[in-house]
Amino acid sequence: MATACTGVVGDYNCPQQVGNRVHVLLNAELCARAYGVPLLWHPNIENGLFECDRFLTRSPSVRRADALPLSCSRAEWAYPFSKWPNWRNHVPEIERALRQHDWQPAPNASAYVFCGRMERPVMSAALADSPRAPEPIRGRLRHIFSNGSAYAYGG
């Protein structure tokens, strides 16, 4: 059951890193859909000002993560997802880690989740066959990727 704290956080920045950062956001959106919870967003300003609002329109239904109640706690997928600077662009390693991942921690009534900053389109239908993913997540992944990865990523 979704609460004010439940969701998956995706961040992005524009215009300098929109190519990489948009995949961070898209992977977070797919992760949120797999969990069946809302997507939350956070502006990433580590490489300069946040200027996306000049040319991207965000749906009003996507809440800001920094506007969540202070009582909400943050959870993050474990290593290697928590060590994203070391491997964020190594697609085979990311795909292998995703297949072995047990989808924990999951968003809950008091915590929102970061699914890692994956900067490539690495989520796929193959994840739906992962024995480590709970059945509700496998079913959602099968549905999300039923028309292929390009469609799942909005192509």
PDB file of C-alpha atoms in Angstrom:
ATOM      1  CA  MET A   1       0.000   0.000   0.000  1.00  0.00           C
ATOM      2  CA  ALA A   2       1.458   3.351  -1.053  1.00  0.00           C
ATOM      3  CA  THR A   3       1.896   6.069   1.559  1.00  0.00           C
ATOM      4  CA  ALA A   4       3.399   9.552   1.505  1.00  0.00           C
ATOM      5  CA  CYS A   5       6.855   7.953   1.821  1.00  0.00           C
ATOM      6  CA  THR A   6       6.492   5.131  -0.704  1.00  0.00           C
ATOM      7  CA  GLY A   7       8.259   5.485  -4.033  1.00  0.00           C
ATOM      8  CA  VAL A   8      11.393   5.081  -6.116  1.00  0.00           C
ATOM      9  CA  VAL A   9      13.645   8.108  -6.625  1.00  0.00           C
ATOM     10  CA  GLY A  10      15.148   9.035  -9.967  1.00  0.00           C
ATOM     11  CA  ASP A  11      17.354  12.048 -10.521  1.00  0.00           C
ATOM     12  CA  TYR A  12      18.424  13.852 -13.653  1.00  0.00           C
ATOM     13  CA  ASN A  13      20.169  16.966 -14.895  1.00  0.00           C
ATOM     14  CA  CYS A  14      20.177  18.984 -18.088  1.00  0.00           C
ATOM     15  CA  PRO A  15      21.476  19.997 -20.507  1.00  0.00           C
ATOM     16  CA  GLN A  16      25.065  18.795 -20.081  1.00  0.00           C
ATOM     17  CA  GLN A  17      24.316  15.216 -19.072  1.00  0.00           C
ATOM     18  CA  VAL A  18      20.782  14.696 -20.283  1.00  0.00           C
ATOM     19  CA  GLY A  19      21.773  11.565 -22.273  1.00  0.00           C
ATOM     20  CA  ASN A  20      23.145   9.676 -19.284  1.00  0.00           C
ATOM     21  CA  ARG A  21      20.892  11.211 -16.670  1.00  0.00           C
ATOM     22  CA  VAL A  22      17.690  10.578 -18.578  1.00  0.00           C
ATOM     23  CA  HIS A  23      18.482   6.844 -18.406  1.00  0.00           C
ATOM     24  CA  VAL A  24      18.941   7.133 -14.644  1.00  0.00           C
ATOM     25  CA  LEU A  25      15.427   8.568 -14.505  1.00  0.00           C
ATOM     26  CA  LEU A  26      13.984   6.042 -16.991  1.00  0.00           C
ATOM     27  CA  ASN A  27      15.516   3.109 -15.088  1.00  0.00           C
ATOM     28  CA  ALA A  28      14.077   4.517 -11.861  1.00  0.00           C
ATOM     29  CA  GLU A  29      10.676   4.793 -13.558  1.00  0.00           C
ATOM     30  CA  LEU A  30      10.873   1.153 -14.683  1.00  0.00           C
ATOM     31  CA  CYS A  31      11.970   0.161 -11.186  1.00  0.00           C
ATOM     32  CA  ALA A  32       8.977   2.027  -9.708  1.00  0.00           C
ATOM     33  CA  ARG A  33       6.632   0.280 -12.153  1.00  0.00           C
ATOM     34  CA  ALA A  34       8.152  -3.106 -11.257  1.00  0.00           C
ATOM     35  CA  TYR A  35       7.534  -2.409  -7.558  1.00  0.00           C
ATOM     36  CA  GLY A  36       4.107  -0.939  -8.296  1.00  0.00           C
ATOM     37  CA  VAL A  37       4.867   2.348  -6.523  1.00  0.00           C
ATOM     38  CA  PRO A  38       5.094   6.001  -7.648  1.00  0.00           C
ATOM     39  CA  LEU A  39       8.167   7.551  -9.241  1.00  0.00           C
ATOM     40  CA  LEU A  40       9.687  10.426  -7.261  1.00  0.00           C
ATOM     41  CA  TRP A  41      12.227  12.809  -8.743  1.00  0.00           C
ATOM     42  CA  HIS A  42      15.189  14.707  -7.445  1.00  0.00           C
ATOM     43  CA  PRO A  43      17.198  17.335  -9.344  1.00  0.00           C
ATOM     44  CA  ASN A  44      20.819  16.270  -9.770  1.00  0.00           C
ATOM     45  CA  ILE A  45      23.079  19.311  -9.492  1.00  0.00           C
ATOM     46  CA  GLU A  46      26.450  17.601  -9.037  1.00  0.00           C
ATOM     47  CA  ASN A  47      27.616  18.810 -12.480  1.00  0.00           C
ATOM     48  CA  GLY A  48      26.044  22.247 -12.632  1.00  0.00           C
ATOM     49  CA  LEU A  49      22.744  24.053 -12.373  1.00  0.00           C
ATOM     50  CA  PHE A  50      19.492  22.216 -12.905  1.00  0.00           C
ATOM     51  CA  GLU A  51      18.142  23.657 -16.161  1.00  0.00           C
ATOM     52  CA  CYS A  52      15.814  20.897 -17.403  1.00  0.00           C
ATOM     53  CA  ASP A  53      12.655  22.885 -16.788  1.00  0.00           C
ATOM     54  CA  ARG A  54      13.518  25.059 -19.784  1.00  0.00           C
ATOM     55  CA  PHE A  55      12.760  22.220 -22.227  1.00  0.00           C
ATOM     56  CA  LEU A  56      11.345  19.197 -20.353  1.00  0.00           C
ATOM     57  CA  THR A  57       7.921  19.073 -18.772  1.00  0.00           C
ATOM     58  CA  ARG A  58       7.475  16.847 -15.765  1.00  0.00           C
ATOM     59  CA  SER A  59       4.072  15.387 -15.002  1.00  0.00           C
ATOM     60  CA  PRO A  60       2.500  16.984 -11.925  1.00  0.00           C
ATOM     61  CA  SER A  61       1.880  13.457 -10.614  1.00  0.00           C
ATOM     62  CA  VAL A  62       5.646  12.940 -10.161  1.00  0.00           C
ATOM     63  CA  ARG A  63       6.408  14.312  -6.711  1.00  0.00           C
ATOM     64  CA  ARG A  64       9.729  15.776  -5.601  1.00  0.00           C
ATOM     65  CA  ALA A  65      11.667  13.482  -3.268  1.00  0.00           C
ATOM     66  CA  ASP A  66      12.933  16.429  -1.233  1.00  0.00           C
ATOM     67  CA  ALA A  67       9.316  17.431  -0.488  1.00  0.00           C
ATOM     68  CA  LEU A  68       8.553  14.160   1.311  1.00  0.00           C
ATOM     69  CA  PRO A  69       7.798  14.283   5.056  1.00  0.00           C
ATOM     70  CA  LEU A  70      10.910  14.315   7.253  1.00  0.00           C
ATOM     71  CA  SER A  71       9.701  11.085   8.860  1.00  0.00           C
ATOM     72  CA  CYS A  72      10.378   9.191   5.618  1.00  0.00           C
ATOM     73  CA  SER A  73      13.550   7.141   5.544  1.00  0.00           C
ATOM     74  CA  ARG A  74      15.803   6.469   2.587  1.00  0.00           C
ATOM     75  CA  ALA A  75      16.760   2.977   1.451  1.00  0.00           C
ATOM     76  CA  GLU A  76      19.191   2.079  -1.288  1.00  0.00           C
ATOM     77  CA  TRP A  77      19.821  -1.114  -3.177  1.00  0.00           C
ATOM     78  CA  ALA A  78      22.941  -2.819  -1.875  1.00  0.00           C
ATOM     79  CA  TYR A  79      26.344  -3.131  -3.528  1.00  0.00           C
ATOM     80  CA  PRO A  80      27.072  -2.902  -6.418  1.00  0.00           C
ATOM     81  CA  PHE A  81      24.152  -0.533  -6.947  1.00  0.00           C
ATOM     82  CA  SER A  82      25.220   1.629  -4.008  1.00  0.00           C
ATOM     83  CA  LYS A  83      28.702   2.041  -5.534  1.00  0.00           C
ATOM     84  CA  TRP A  84      27.454   3.521  -8.805  1.00  0.00           C
ATOM     85  CA  PRO A  85      30.511   5.685  -9.706  1.00  0.00           C
ATOM     86  CA  ASN A  86      32.618   2.543 -10.031  1.00  0.00           C
ATOM     87  CA  TRP A  87      30.409   0.624 -12.427  1.00  0.00           C
ATOM     88  CA  ARG A  88      27.507   2.737 -13.690  1.00  0.00           C
ATOM     89  CA  ASN A  89      28.518   2.401 -17.348  1.00  0.00           C
ATOM     90  CA  HIS A  90      29.627  -1.252 -17.359  1.00  0.00           C
ATOM     91  CA  VAL A  91      26.529  -2.720 -18.987  1.00  0.00           C
ATOM     92  CA  PRO A  92      27.454  -6.453 -18.701  1.00  0.00           C
ATOM     93  CA  GLU A  93      28.244  -6.039 -14.993  1.00  0.00           C
ATOM     94  CA  ILE A  94      25.024  -4.116 -14.385  1.00  0.00           C
ATOM     95  CA  GLU A  95      22.953  -6.736 -16.212  1.00  0.00           C
ATOM     96  CA  ARG A  96      24.628  -9.550 -14.249  1.00  0.00           C
ATOM     97  CA  ALA A  97      24.001  -7.725 -10.963  1.00  0.00           C
ATOM     98  CA  LEU A  98      20.361  -7.141 -11.883  1.00  0.00           C
ATOM     99  CA  ARG A  99      19.817 -10.841 -12.649  1.00  0.00           C
ATOM    100  CA  GLN A 100      21.287 -11.770  -9.244  1.00  0.00           C
ATOM    101  CA  HIS A 101      19.550  -8.993  -7.312  1.00  0.00           C
ATOM    102  CA  ASP A 102      16.709  -9.896  -4.933  1.00  0.00           C
ATOM    103  CA  TRP A 103      14.922  -6.524  -5.326  1.00  0.00           C
ATOM    104  CA  GLN A 104      15.564  -5.556  -1.698  1.00  0.00           C
ATOM    105  CA  PRO A 105      15.223  -3.198  -0.048  1.00  0.00           C
ATOM    106  CA  ALA A 106      11.785  -2.461  -1.446  1.00  0.00           C
ATOM    107  CA  PRO A 107       9.801   0.722  -0.897  1.00  0.00           C
ATOM    108  CA  ASN A 108       7.536   0.467   2.134  1.00  0.00           C
ATOM    109  CA  ALA A 109       5.228   2.605   4.236  1.00  0.00           C
ATOM    110  CA  SER A 110       8.085   4.565   5.802  1.00  0.00           C
ATOM    111  CA  ALA A 111      10.842   4.413   3.175  1.00  0.00           C
ATOM    112  CA  TYR A 112      11.531   5.456  -0.387  1.00  0.00           C
ATOM    113  CA  VAL A 113      14.187   3.663  -2.438  1.00  0.00           C
ATOM    114  CA  PHE A 114      17.036   4.517  -4.781  1.00  0.00           C
ATOM    115  CA  CYS A 115      17.493   1.661  -7.287  1.00  0.00           C
ATOM    116  CA  GLY A 116      20.989   2.777  -8.214  1.00  0.00           C
ATOM    117  CA  ARG A 117      22.065   5.244 -10.877  1.00  0.00           C
ATOM    118  CA  MET A 118      22.146   3.076 -13.969  1.00  0.00           C
ATOM    119  CA  GLU A 119      23.137   5.338 -16.868  1.00  0.00           C
ATOM    120  CA  ARG A 120      22.351   2.909 -19.680  1.00  0.00           C
ATOM    121  CA  PRO A 121      19.120   1.184 -20.779  1.00  0.00           C
ATOM    122  CA  VAL A 122      19.958  -2.017 -18.897  1.00  0.00           C
ATOM    123  CA  MET A 123      16.639  -3.253 -17.554  1.00  0.00           C
ATOM    124  CA  SER A 124      15.121  -5.966 -19.737  1.00  0.00           C
ATOM    125  CA  ALA A 125      12.577  -8.734 -20.039  1.00  0.00           C
ATOM    126  CA  ALA A 126      15.269 -11.177 -18.876  1.00  0.00           C
ATOM    127  CA  LEU A 127      14.774  -9.791 -15.360  1.00  0.00           C
ATOM    128  CA  ALA A 128      11.278 -11.268 -15.383  1.00  0.00           C
ATOM    129  CA  ASP A 129      12.877 -14.726 -15.310  1.00  0.00           C
ATOM    130  CA  SER A 130      15.111 -13.971 -12.332  1.00  0.00           C
ATOM    131  CA  PRO A 131      14.365 -16.510  -9.593  1.00  0.00           C
ATOM    132  CA  ARG A 132      15.446 -13.918  -7.014  1.00  0.00           C
ATOM    133  CA  ALA A 133      12.700 -11.448  -7.916  1.00  0.00           C
ATOM    134  CA  PRO A 134       9.387 -11.947  -6.094  1.00  0.00           C
ATOM    135  CA  GLU A 135       6.524 -13.109  -8.338  1.00  0.00           C
ATOM    136  CA  PRO A 136       4.603  -9.796  -8.298  1.00  0.00           C
ATOM    137  CA  ILE A 137       7.736  -8.054  -9.611  1.00  0.00           C
ATOM    138  CA  ARG A 138       8.362 -10.751 -12.240  1.00  0.00           C
ATOM    139  CA  GLY A 139       4.773 -10.401 -13.455  1.00  0.00           C
ATOM    140  CA  ARG A 140       5.068  -6.607 -13.688  1.00  0.00           C
ATOM    141  CA  LEU A 141       8.378  -6.913 -15.544  1.00  0.00           C
ATOM    142  CA  ARG A 142       6.863  -9.347 -18.052  1.00  0.00           C
ATOM    143  CA  HIS A 143       4.087  -6.825 -18.671  1.00  0.00           C
ATOM    144  CA  ILE A 144       6.428  -3.811 -18.864  1.00  0.00           C
ATOM    145  CA  PHE A 145       8.669  -5.514 -21.441  1.00  0.00           C
ATOM    146  CA  SER A 146       5.919  -7.382 -23.347  1.00  0.00           C
ATOM    147  CA  ASN A 147       6.448  -5.137 -26.390  1.00  0.00           C
ATOM    148  CA  GLY A 148      10.240  -5.002 -26.129  1.00  0.00           C
ATOM    149  CA  SER A 149      12.812  -2.828 -24.403  1.00  0.00           C
ATOM    150  CA  ALA A 150      12.513   0.109 -26.787  1.00  0.00           C
ATOM    151  CA  TYR A 151       8.796   0.374 -26.031  1.00  0.00           C
ATOM    152  CA  ALA A 152       9.386   0.000 -22.282  1.00  0.00           C
ATOM    153  CA  TYR A 153      11.862   2.895 -22.404  1.00  0.00           C
ATOM    154  CA  GLY A 154       9.368   5.063 -24.270  1.00  0.00           C
ATOM    155  CA  GLY A 155      10.689   4.523 -27.804  1.00  0.00           C
TER     156      GLY A 155
END
